[in-house]
Amino acid sequence: MGLLSIYILSLVAGLAVAAESTRPRGVGPDFAKFYKSTKNFACISNPSVVIGVSQINDDFCDCPDGSDEPGTAACSHLSDLSPPSPALSKNAIPSLALPGFYCKNKGHQPAYIPFTHVNDGVCDYDYCCDGSDEWDSVGGITCEDRCKSIGQEWRKLDQTRKKSLSAAGRRRRELVLESANARKEVEERISTLGIELIAQESKVKSLEKDLSELERRERGKVVKGPSKGNKISILAGLAKDRIEELREFLIRVKNHRDIVLQNLNDLEAILSRFKDEYNPNFNDEGVKRAVRSWDDYIANKEAAALRTAESPLDVDLEEIVKADGEEGGGIIWGEWEGDEDDGGIPVLYQFEEYLPASARVWLDQKLRDFRSMLVENGILADNHHNSGFESKALMQARDALKSEEDTLQNTKTQLTQHKEDLEKDYGPDDVFRTLKGRCLSKDSGEYTYELCWLDRTTQKSKQGGGDTSLGTFVRFERVMVDEDAPVDGKGLGSGERIALLYENGQHCWNGPSRSIKVILACSEKDEIWKVAEEEKCVYRMEAGSPAACEPAGAAGGKETPKDEL
């Protein structure tokens, strides 16, 4: 059974080699079916044109689509701009049926090379590492087969790229998870703010009701107009201010004295410990002289009196610094700050004091309600409003309401901002949510460019000066690119890519406002690759980011970089 398997495999391999050997030079496997006949050949795009097999690769363009010359440059002149061929109808446009000369590149990746490169005397190892494009050795040029070494290097780089793409994919999944958590936090914050908003609205309504009721009660009060007072009351006011000023100054002096005394006590403690612990047998006249001075100081009665914790001077100071009216001491200034002429008004204002206690509260409330009704109906003037005087309770009620209204407005603003944030576009899978505001930069020529995700882009001259705004983020776009990816993989490649559009930057002199389109490709880390000014004040930036990688399970056609060396 083993010998049979080997025989079958050998037979299949032999047939494959035979099929390949019968395929004309320059024909790829995808087009081999058109060259099976051993007698005639029908042009691929124009099967009505039939030529002999001997005319294939005879270095003469017989077919309008050039398919009879897959291994030469005879039909390389054909393009959409070529003149019509007599073999075609009047409306037919000549174009090449084949993508180019097929290089087998054994040991590496097969590839097509433009027909203009065939037998041009240049070894195009970027396309044909086996040198088969120079089969005619034009000018004595012979291109050796380098596919083994180039293939090994390519596979090494390809392995590195695959590892980098794998790491980028893992990083993208992390970003998606971080963004999902960030979105959940916003949703939870919206829920919390909604609850707080209901409570705050209820509290504001309660405070408004309390303020309205307090204002109504205040309007029911009878208010005496302000008076300048007589000479005694004016003099009493001046004396009160002066005494208060002196009292505050005395308090500061007393506090300073207490600090000095504390420092003195600390120094005395140090010297006392020095006297007790020093060695009297140590023959140092300076030390002995200091000890004798300390003994004299201690013997001084005045110093001892200063160290007394509760001296009569301290008691007097404590009484002096008390505010007037505290604990029954000092001057009662209210007795001297009266109006110029009472005129019996206090008796009128204290009319309720002459009533029995049982009727006092009832009459007071009725009088207040009656006066409030007269004020509300415009019969009496609102003395509180006209006089500009408000009670402390009323001012506190207004302040409390104002504070709560500010808190309520702040909550509403936060709630609106968070709801708007949930509606914003953060790219596929919300992946750019966690990147928003993060910045990266790159030196390019005379400038340093900074890109901040979903925020802003700036240009700064290396010669100094301020930043130039290239725009703020506006929206996402999808763009098609078709470029050769560099060896290190830091390029856009080909396919559909995510683009970030930044507009409304600093205005150009005699031009438009600056703008920049940031086109992204998948990479292991965030980095800027290239910046160019495509037209006046319109920039293009190419950058890489894990956020630009296609999610797992996405259509494979979107991420197809060309890995050509």
mmCIF file of N, CA and C in Angstrom, residues 326-440:
data_model
loop_
_atom_site.group_PDB
_atom_site.id
_atom_site.type_symbol
_atom_site.label_atom_id
_atom_site.label_comp_id
_atom_site.label_asym_id
_atom_site.label_seq_id
_atom_site.Cartn_x
_atom_site.Cartn_y
_atom_site.Cartn_z
ATOM 1 N N GLU A 326 -20.216 89.687 76.710
ATOM 2 C CA GLU A 326 -19.997 88.270 76.978
ATOM 3 C C GLU A 326 -20.002 88.015 78.480
ATOM 4 N N GLU A 327 -20.774 87.047 78.918
ATOM 5 C CA GLU A 327 -20.856 86.633 80.322
ATOM 6 C C GLU A 327 -21.122 87.813 81.244
ATOM 7 N N GLY A 328 -21.934 88.730 80.791
ATOM 8 C CA GLY A 328 -22.352 89.849 81.635
ATOM 9 C C GLY A 328 -21.323 90.927 81.824
ATOM 10 N N GLY A 329 -20.172 90.848 81.077
ATOM 11 C CA GLY A 329 -19.135 91.853 81.239
ATOM 12 C C GLY A 329 -19.157 92.884 80.136
ATOM 13 N N GLY A 330 -18.418 93.981 80.313
ATOM 14 C CA GLY A 330 -18.289 94.996 79.288
ATOM 15 C C GLY A 330 -19.520 95.871 79.148
ATOM 16 N N ILE A 331 -19.525 96.663 78.082
ATOM 17 C CA ILE A 331 -20.600 97.630 77.844
ATOM 18 C C ILE A 331 -21.672 96.988 76.974
ATOM 19 N N ILE A 332 -22.935 97.212 77.318
ATOM 20 C CA ILE A 332 -24.056 96.747 76.494
ATOM 21 C C ILE A 332 -24.364 97.869 75.516
ATOM 22 N N TRP A 333 -23.835 97.770 74.325
ATOM 23 C CA TRP A 333 -23.918 98.878 73.374
ATOM 24 C C TRP A 333 -25.334 99.101 72.869
ATOM 25 N N GLY A 334 -26.168 98.062 72.933
ATOM 26 C CA GLY A 334 -27.538 98.237 72.450
ATOM 27 C C GLY A 334 -28.305 99.298 73.200
ATOM 28 N N GLU A 335 -27.914 99.553 74.470
ATOM 29 C CA GLU A 335 -28.618 100.564 75.248
ATOM 30 C C GLU A 335 -28.274 101.973 74.791
ATOM 31 N N TRP A 336 -27.141 102.122 74.058
ATOM 32 C CA TRP A 336 -26.696 103.468 73.669
ATOM 33 C C TRP A 336 -26.895 103.725 72.179
ATOM 34 N N GLU A 337 -27.252 102.700 71.423
ATOM 35 C CA GLU A 337 -27.412 102.864 69.970
ATOM 36 C C GLU A 337 -28.886 102.911 69.600
ATOM 37 N N GLY A 338 -29.650 103.729 70.250
ATOM 38 C CA GLY A 338 -31.070 103.850 69.974
ATOM 39 C C GLY A 338 -31.346 104.876 68.907
ATOM 40 N N ASP A 339 -32.636 105.052 68.565
ATOM 41 C CA ASP A 339 -33.040 106.045 67.569
ATOM 42 C C ASP A 339 -32.992 107.426 68.185
ATOM 43 N N GLU A 340 -33.080 108.391 67.308
ATOM 44 C CA GLU A 340 -32.988 109.786 67.744
ATOM 45 C C GLU A 340 -34.173 110.155 68.618
ATOM 46 N N ASP A 341 -35.373 109.708 68.251
ATOM 47 C CA ASP A 341 -36.569 110.085 69.004
ATOM 48 C C ASP A 341 -37.566 108.963 68.887
ATOM 49 N N ASP A 342 -37.780 108.232 69.985
ATOM 50 C CA ASP A 342 -38.707 107.108 69.921
ATOM 51 C C ASP A 342 -40.120 107.572 69.630
ATOM 52 N N GLY A 343 -40.505 108.687 70.227
ATOM 53 C CA GLY A 343 -41.831 109.233 69.975
ATOM 54 C C GLY A 343 -42.951 108.294 70.331
ATOM 55 N N GLY A 344 -42.696 107.349 71.271
ATOM 56 C CA GLY A 344 -43.773 106.444 71.662
ATOM 57 C C GLY A 344 -43.956 105.279 70.727
ATOM 58 N N ILE A 345 -43.123 105.193 69.627
ATOM 59 C CA ILE A 345 -43.299 104.112 68.654
ATOM 60 C C ILE A 345 -43.065 102.746 69.264
ATOM 61 N N PRO A 346 -42.036 102.581 70.179
ATOM 62 C CA PRO A 346 -41.864 101.247 70.772
ATOM 63 C C PRO A 346 -43.120 100.732 71.445
ATOM 64 N N VAL A 347 -43.881 101.619 72.067
ATOM 65 C CA VAL A 347 -45.118 101.177 72.704
ATOM 66 C C VAL A 347 -46.066 100.616 71.669
ATOM 67 N N LEU A 348 -46.115 101.301 70.475
ATOM 68 C CA LEU A 348 -47.008 100.842 69.406
ATOM 69 C C LEU A 348 -46.536 99.492 68.861
ATOM 70 N N TYR A 349 -45.209 99.370 68.738
ATOM 71 C CA TYR A 349 -44.664 98.120 68.182
ATOM 72 C C TYR A 349 -44.778 96.968 69.175
ATOM 73 N N GLN A 350 -44.846 97.280 70.434
ATOM 74 C CA GLN A 350 -44.951 96.246 71.449
ATOM 75 C C GLN A 350 -46.366 96.145 72.009
ATOM 76 N N PHE A 351 -47.344 96.493 71.162
ATOM 77 C CA PHE A 351 -48.744 96.459 71.573
ATOM 78 C C PHE A 351 -49.156 95.066 72.038
ATOM 79 N N GLU A 352 -48.596 94.034 71.347
ATOM 80 C CA GLU A 352 -48.983 92.670 71.677
ATOM 81 C C GLU A 352 -48.552 92.278 73.086
ATOM 82 N N GLU A 353 -47.532 92.958 73.623
ATOM 83 C CA GLU A 353 -47.030 92.619 74.950
ATOM 84 C C GLU A 353 -48.072 92.900 76.042
ATOM 85 N N TYR A 354 -49.040 93.770 75.729
ATOM 86 C CA TYR A 354 -50.060 94.131 76.700
ATOM 87 C C TYR A 354 -51.241 93.188 76.680
ATOM 88 N N LEU A 355 -51.221 92.215 75.735
ATOM 89 C CA LEU A 355 -52.335 91.267 75.625
ATOM 90 C C LEU A 355 -52.042 90.018 76.420
ATOM 91 N N PRO A 356 -53.080 89.306 76.769
ATOM 92 C CA PRO A 356 -52.871 88.010 77.442
ATOM 93 C C PRO A 356 -52.098 87.057 76.524
ATOM 94 N N ALA A 357 -51.364 86.155 77.127
ATOM 95 C CA ALA A 357 -50.548 85.224 76.348
ATOM 96 C C ALA A 357 -51.393 84.371 75.406
ATOM 97 N N SER A 358 -52.610 84.031 75.832
ATOM 98 C CA SER A 358 -53.464 83.163 75.006
ATOM 99 C C SER A 358 -53.875 83.853 73.712
ATOM 100 N N ALA A 359 -54.001 85.188 73.724
ATOM 101 C CA ALA A 359 -54.451 85.906 72.531
ATOM 102 C C ALA A 359 -53.293 86.469 71.713
ATOM 103 N N ARG A 360 -52.106 86.475 72.309
ATOM 104 C CA ARG A 360 -50.970 87.126 71.658
ATOM 105 C C ARG A 360 -50.609 86.453 70.331
ATOM 106 N N VAL A 361 -50.434 85.126 70.319
ATOM 107 C CA VAL A 361 -50.022 84.404 69.110
ATOM 108 C C VAL A 361 -51.089 84.496 68.040
ATOM 109 N N TRP A 362 -52.350 84.329 68.429
ATOM 110 C CA TRP A 362 -53.455 84.366 67.449
ATOM 111 C C TRP A 362 -53.530 85.732 66.792
ATOM 112 N N LEU A 363 -53.457 86.814 67.605
ATOM 113 C CA LEU A 363 -53.556 88.157 67.054
ATOM 114 C C LEU A 363 -52.357 88.477 66.160
ATOM 115 N N ASP A 364 -51.154 88.038 66.574
ATOM 116 C CA ASP A 364 -49.965 88.310 65.759
ATOM 117 C C ASP A 364 -50.082 87.683 64.362
ATOM 118 N N GLN A 365 -50.542 86.450 64.301
ATOM 119 C CA GLN A 365 -50.662 85.768 63.008
ATOM 120 C C GLN A 365 -51.719 86.432 62.135
ATOM 121 N N LYS A 366 -52.836 86.817 62.782
ATOM 122 C CA LYS A 366 -53.912 87.451 62.009
ATOM 123 C C LYS A 366 -53.462 88.798 61.451
ATOM 124 N N LEU A 367 -52.723 89.569 62.270
ATOM 125 C CA LEU A 367 -52.240 90.858 61.789
ATOM 126 C C LEU A 367 -51.245 90.688 60.632
ATOM 127 N N ARG A 368 -50.395 89.693 60.745
ATOM 128 C CA ARG A 368 -49.410 89.445 59.678
ATOM 129 C C ARG A 368 -50.113 89.020 58.388
ATOM 130 N N ASP A 369 -51.061 88.108 58.497
ATOM 131 C CA ASP A 369 -51.797 87.650 57.306
ATOM 132 C C ASP A 369 -52.567 88.805 56.666
ATOM 133 N N PHE A 370 -53.166 89.655 57.545
ATOM 134 C CA PHE A 370 -53.944 90.780 57.017
ATOM 135 C C PHE A 370 -53.035 91.763 56.279
ATOM 136 N N ARG A 371 -51.856 92.039 56.856
ATOM 137 C CA ARG A 371 -50.950 92.978 56.199
ATOM 138 C C ARG A 371 -50.407 92.387 54.899
ATOM 139 N N SER A 372 -50.109 91.077 54.908
ATOM 140 C CA SER A 372 -49.614 90.436 53.688
ATOM 141 C C SER A 372 -50.649 90.527 52.579
ATOM 142 N N MET A 373 -51.927 90.368 52.949
ATOM 143 C CA MET A 373 -52.992 90.476 51.961
ATOM 144 C C MET A 373 -53.062 91.885 51.401
ATOM 145 N N LEU A 374 -52.874 92.895 52.262
ATOM 146 C CA LEU A 374 -52.914 94.275 51.793
ATOM 147 C C LEU A 374 -51.728 94.572 50.869
ATOM 148 N N VAL A 375 -50.531 94.024 51.191
ATOM 149 C CA VAL A 375 -49.354 94.247 50.356
ATOM 150 C C VAL A 375 -49.514 93.559 49.002
ATOM 151 N N GLU A 376 -49.994 92.316 49.023
ATOM 152 C CA GLU A 376 -50.152 91.557 47.780
ATOM 153 C C GLU A 376 -51.173 92.194 46.851
ATOM 154 N N ASN A 377 -52.151 92.868 47.405
ATOM 155 C CA ASN A 377 -53.174 93.522 46.587
ATOM 156 C C ASN A 377 -52.852 94.981 46.281
ATOM 157 N N GLY A 378 -51.664 95.433 46.681
ATOM 158 C CA GLY A 378 -51.227 96.775 46.336
ATOM 159 C C GLY A 378 -51.808 97.872 47.178
ATOM 160 N N ILE A 379 -52.493 97.499 48.274
ATOM 161 C CA ILE A 379 -53.096 98.518 49.124
ATOM 162 C C ILE A 379 -52.032 99.161 50.009
ATOM 163 N N LEU A 380 -51.089 98.345 50.509
ATOM 164 C CA LEU A 380 -49.970 98.854 51.287
ATOM 165 C C LEU A 380 -48.678 98.635 50.493
ATOM 166 N N ALA A 381 -47.726 99.529 50.738
ATOM 167 C CA ALA A 381 -46.427 99.392 50.083
ATOM 168 C C ALA A 381 -45.631 98.287 50.771
ATOM 169 N N ASP A 382 -44.800 97.637 49.983
ATOM 170 C CA ASP A 382 -43.930 96.585 50.517
ATOM 171 C C ASP A 382 -42.690 97.258 51.095
ATOM 172 N N ASN A 383 -42.729 97.508 52.410
ATOM 173 C CA ASN A 383 -41.638 98.248 53.037
ATOM 174 C C ASN A 383 -40.308 97.498 52.970
ATOM 175 N N HIS A 384 -40.381 96.147 53.052
ATOM 176 C CA HIS A 384 -39.147 95.361 52.983
ATOM 177 C C HIS A 384 -38.478 95.540 51.636
ATOM 178 N N HIS A 385 -39.263 95.512 50.563
ATOM 179 C CA HIS A 385 -38.710 95.646 49.217
ATOM 180 C C HIS A 385 -38.220 97.069 48.975
ATOM 181 N N ASN A 386 -39.002 98.034 49.400
ATOM 182 C CA ASN A 386 -38.654 99.437 49.145
ATOM 183 C C ASN A 386 -37.449 99.870 49.974
ATOM 184 N N SER A 387 -37.328 99.345 51.180
ATOM 185 C CA SER A 387 -36.240 99.768 52.042
ATOM 186 C C SER A 387 -34.920 99.078 51.702
ATOM 187 N N GLY A 388 -34.987 97.989 50.917
ATOM 188 C CA GLY A 388 -33.774 97.252 50.584
ATOM 189 C C GLY A 388 -33.292 96.386 51.727
ATOM 190 N N PHE A 389 -34.054 96.269 52.802
ATOM 191 C CA PHE A 389 -33.651 95.483 53.962
ATOM 192 C C PHE A 389 -34.241 94.086 53.862
ATOM 193 N N GLU A 390 -33.412 93.086 54.162
ATOM 194 C CA GLU A 390 -33.874 91.709 54.230
ATOM 195 C C GLU A 390 -33.343 91.086 55.502
ATOM 196 N N SER A 391 -34.161 90.278 56.124
ATOM 197 C CA SER A 391 -33.731 89.604 57.347
ATOM 198 C C SER A 391 -32.684 88.554 57.014
ATOM 199 N N LYS A 392 -31.946 88.139 58.037
ATOM 200 C CA LYS A 392 -30.914 87.123 57.844
ATOM 201 C C LYS A 392 -31.518 85.808 57.368
ATOM 202 N N ALA A 393 -32.675 85.462 57.900
ATOM 203 C CA ALA A 393 -33.342 84.217 57.499
ATOM 204 C C ALA A 393 -33.702 84.244 56.018
ATOM 205 N N LEU A 394 -34.168 85.416 55.542
ATOM 206 C CA LEU A 394 -34.559 85.536 54.141
ATOM 207 C C LEU A 394 -33.337 85.450 53.229
ATOM 208 N N MET A 395 -32.239 86.086 53.637
ATOM 209 C CA MET A 395 -31.019 86.017 52.829
ATOM 210 C C MET A 395 -30.477 84.591 52.769
ATOM 211 N N GLN A 396 -30.520 83.893 53.899
ATOM 212 C CA GLN A 396 -30.060 82.508 53.911
ATOM 213 C C GLN A 396 -30.927 81.625 53.023
ATOM 214 N N ALA A 397 -32.224 81.885 53.034
ATOM 215 C CA ALA A 397 -33.131 81.103 52.190
ATOM 216 C C ALA A 397 -32.843 81.346 50.707
ATOM 217 N N ARG A 398 -32.564 82.606 50.359
ATOM 218 C CA ARG A 398 -32.228 82.917 48.948
ATOM 219 C C ARG A 398 -30.901 82.243 48.555
ATOM 220 N N ASP A 399 -29.912 82.316 49.456
ATOM 221 C CA ASP A 399 -28.619 81.699 49.154
ATOM 222 C C ASP A 399 -28.744 80.193 48.984
ATOM 223 N N ALA A 400 -29.544 79.574 49.859
ATOM 224 C CA ALA A 400 -29.734 78.121 49.760
ATOM 225 C C ALA A 400 -30.394 77.744 48.441
ATOM 226 N N LEU A 401 -31.398 78.530 48.032
ATOM 227 C CA LEU A 401 -32.079 78.262 46.762
ATOM 228 C C LEU A 401 -31.135 78.468 45.585
ATOM 229 N N LYS A 402 -30.340 79.554 45.628
ATOM 230 C CA LYS A 402 -29.397 79.827 44.536
ATOM 231 C C LYS A 402 -28.358 78.702 44.419
ATOM 232 N N SER A 403 -27.854 78.253 45.549
ATOM 233 C CA SER A 403 -26.858 77.177 45.538
ATOM 234 C C SER A 403 -27.440 75.894 44.953
ATOM 235 N N GLU A 404 -28.650 75.563 45.342
ATOM 236 C CA GLU A 404 -29.274 74.335 44.839
ATOM 237 C C GLU A 404 -29.623 74.459 43.355
ATOM 238 N N GLU A 405 -30.022 75.654 42.915
ATOM 239 C CA GLU A 405 -30.296 75.866 41.486
ATOM 240 C C GLU A 405 -29.016 75.705 40.651
ATOM 241 N N ASP A 406 -27.891 76.202 41.181
ATOM 242 C CA ASP A 406 -26.609 76.032 40.482
ATOM 243 C C ASP A 406 -26.235 74.560 40.388
ATOM 244 N N THR A 407 -26.439 73.838 41.488
ATOM 245 C CA THR A 407 -26.149 72.395 41.482
ATOM 246 C C THR A 407 -27.037 71.678 40.475
ATOM 247 N N LEU A 408 -28.307 72.052 40.421
ATOM 248 C CA LEU A 408 -29.245 71.435 39.476
ATOM 249 C C LEU A 408 -28.824 71.706 38.034
ATOM 250 N N GLN A 409 -28.419 72.944 37.740
ATOM 251 C CA GLN A 409 -28.000 73.285 36.386
ATOM 252 C C GLN A 409 -26.737 72.523 35.991
ATOM 253 N N ASN A 410 -25.808 72.388 36.933
ATOM 254 C CA ASN A 410 -24.590 71.630 36.665
ATOM 255 C C ASN A 410 -24.907 70.160 36.374
ATOM 256 N N THR A 411 -25.844 69.595 37.110
ATOM 257 C CA THR A 411 -26.254 68.204 36.876
ATOM 258 C C THR A 411 -26.878 68.050 35.494
ATOM 259 N N LYS A 412 -27.731 69.003 35.101
ATOM 260 C CA LYS A 412 -28.349 68.953 33.776
ATOM 261 C C LYS A 412 -27.289 69.031 32.671
ATOM 262 N N THR A 413 -26.288 69.904 32.870
ATOM 263 C CA THR A 413 -25.220 70.041 31.866
ATOM 264 C C THR A 413 -24.440 68.738 31.726
ATOM 265 N N GLN A 414 -24.080 68.142 32.862
ATOM 266 C CA GLN A 414 -23.346 66.872 32.822
ATOM 267 C C GLN A 414 -24.170 65.781 32.151
ATOM 268 N N LEU A 415 -25.454 65.739 32.459
ATOM 269 C CA LEU A 415 -26.330 64.716 31.883
ATOM 270 C C LEU A 415 -26.410 64.868 30.374
ATOM 271 N N THR A 416 -26.535 66.113 29.908
ATOM 272 C CA THR A 416 -26.592 66.365 28.461
ATOM 273 C C THR A 416 -25.291 65.959 27.787
ATOM 274 N N GLN A 417 -24.158 66.309 28.403
ATOM 275 C CA GLN A 417 -22.857 65.971 27.823
ATOM 276 C C GLN A 417 -22.657 64.468 27.728
ATOM 277 N N HIS A 418 -23.042 63.735 28.765
ATOM 278 C CA HIS A 418 -22.867 62.275 28.752
ATOM 279 C C HIS A 418 -23.783 61.628 27.713
ATOM 280 N N LYS A 419 -25.004 62.124 27.572
ATOM 281 C CA LYS A 419 -25.910 61.561 26.564
ATOM 282 C C LYS A 419 -25.384 61.826 25.160
ATOM 283 N N GLU A 420 -24.870 63.030 24.927
ATOM 284 C CA GLU A 420 -24.282 63.339 23.630
ATOM 285 C C GLU A 420 -23.059 62.467 23.360
ATOM 286 N N ASP A 421 -22.297 62.176 24.423
ATOM 287 C CA ASP A 421 -21.105 61.339 24.263
ATOM 288 C C ASP A 421 -21.486 59.930 23.806
ATOM 289 N N LEU A 422 -22.583 59.396 24.328
ATOM 290 C CA LEU A 422 -23.014 58.057 23.915
ATOM 291 C C LEU A 422 -23.438 58.019 22.452
ATOM 292 N N GLU A 423 -23.899 59.142 21.926
ATOM 293 C CA GLU A 423 -24.357 59.186 20.546
ATOM 294 C C GLU A 423 -23.230 59.447 19.553
ATOM 295 N N LYS A 424 -22.041 59.798 20.039
ATOM 296 C CA LYS A 424 -20.924 60.097 19.137
ATOM 297 C C LYS A 424 -20.399 58.824 18.485
ATOM 298 N N ASP A 425 -19.796 59.001 17.318
ATOM 299 C CA ASP A 425 -19.185 57.900 16.590
ATOM 300 C C ASP A 425 -17.739 57.743 17.055
ATOM 301 N N TYR A 426 -17.435 56.602 17.644
ATOM 302 C CA TYR A 426 -16.075 56.306 18.080
ATOM 303 C C TYR A 426 -15.462 55.177 17.244
ATOM 304 N N GLY A 427 -15.940 55.013 16.040
ATOM 305 C CA GLY A 427 -15.366 54.024 15.153
ATOM 306 C C GLY A 427 -15.935 52.633 15.384
ATOM 307 N N PRO A 428 -15.448 51.648 14.626
ATOM 308 C CA PRO A 428 -15.940 50.271 14.767
ATOM 309 C C PRO A 428 -15.743 49.761 16.186
ATOM 310 N N ASP A 429 -16.774 49.148 16.739
ATOM 311 C CA ASP A 429 -16.724 48.599 18.098
ATOM 312 C C ASP A 429 -16.413 49.646 19.147
ATOM 313 N N ASP A 430 -16.645 50.913 18.827
ATOM 314 C CA ASP A 430 -16.385 51.996 19.797
ATOM 315 C C ASP A 430 -14.921 52.043 20.210
ATOM 316 N N VAL A 431 -14.027 51.506 19.350
ATOM 317 C CA VAL A 431 -12.651 51.244 19.755
ATOM 318 C C VAL A 431 -11.855 52.504 20.057
ATOM 319 N N PHE A 432 -12.240 53.652 19.453
ATOM 320 C CA PHE A 432 -11.470 54.882 19.659
ATOM 321 C C PHE A 432 -11.920 55.642 20.910
ATOM 322 N N ARG A 433 -12.940 55.134 21.609
ATOM 323 C CA ARG A 433 -13.431 55.843 22.793
ATOM 324 C C ARG A 433 -12.336 55.986 23.850
ATOM 325 N N THR A 434 -11.620 54.896 24.094
ATOM 326 C CA THR A 434 -10.580 54.936 25.129
ATOM 327 C C THR A 434 -9.329 55.682 24.672
ATOM 328 N N LEU A 435 -9.187 55.914 23.342
ATOM 329 C CA LEU A 435 -8.021 56.621 22.826
ATOM 330 C C LEU A 435 -8.229 58.127 22.755
ATOM 331 N N LYS A 436 -9.465 58.584 22.862
ATOM 332 C CA LYS A 436 -9.761 59.999 22.665
ATOM 333 C C LYS A 436 -8.908 60.881 23.567
ATOM 334 N N GLY A 437 -8.266 61.870 22.942
ATOM 335 C CA GLY A 437 -7.447 62.823 23.682
ATOM 336 C C GLY A 437 -5.994 62.426 23.814
ATOM 337 N N ARG A 438 -5.653 61.153 23.573
ATOM 338 C CA ARG A 438 -4.249 60.745 23.624
ATOM 339 C C ARG A 438 -3.524 61.269 22.387
ATOM 340 N N CYS A 439 -2.281 61.668 22.561
ATOM 341 C CA CYS A 439 -1.551 62.337 21.477
ATOM 342 C C CYS A 439 -0.258 61.599 21.143
ATOM 343 N N LEU A 440 0.157 61.721 19.887
ATOM 344 C CA LEU A 440 1.447 61.224 19.433
ATOM 345 C C LEU A 440 2.011 62.224 18.442
#
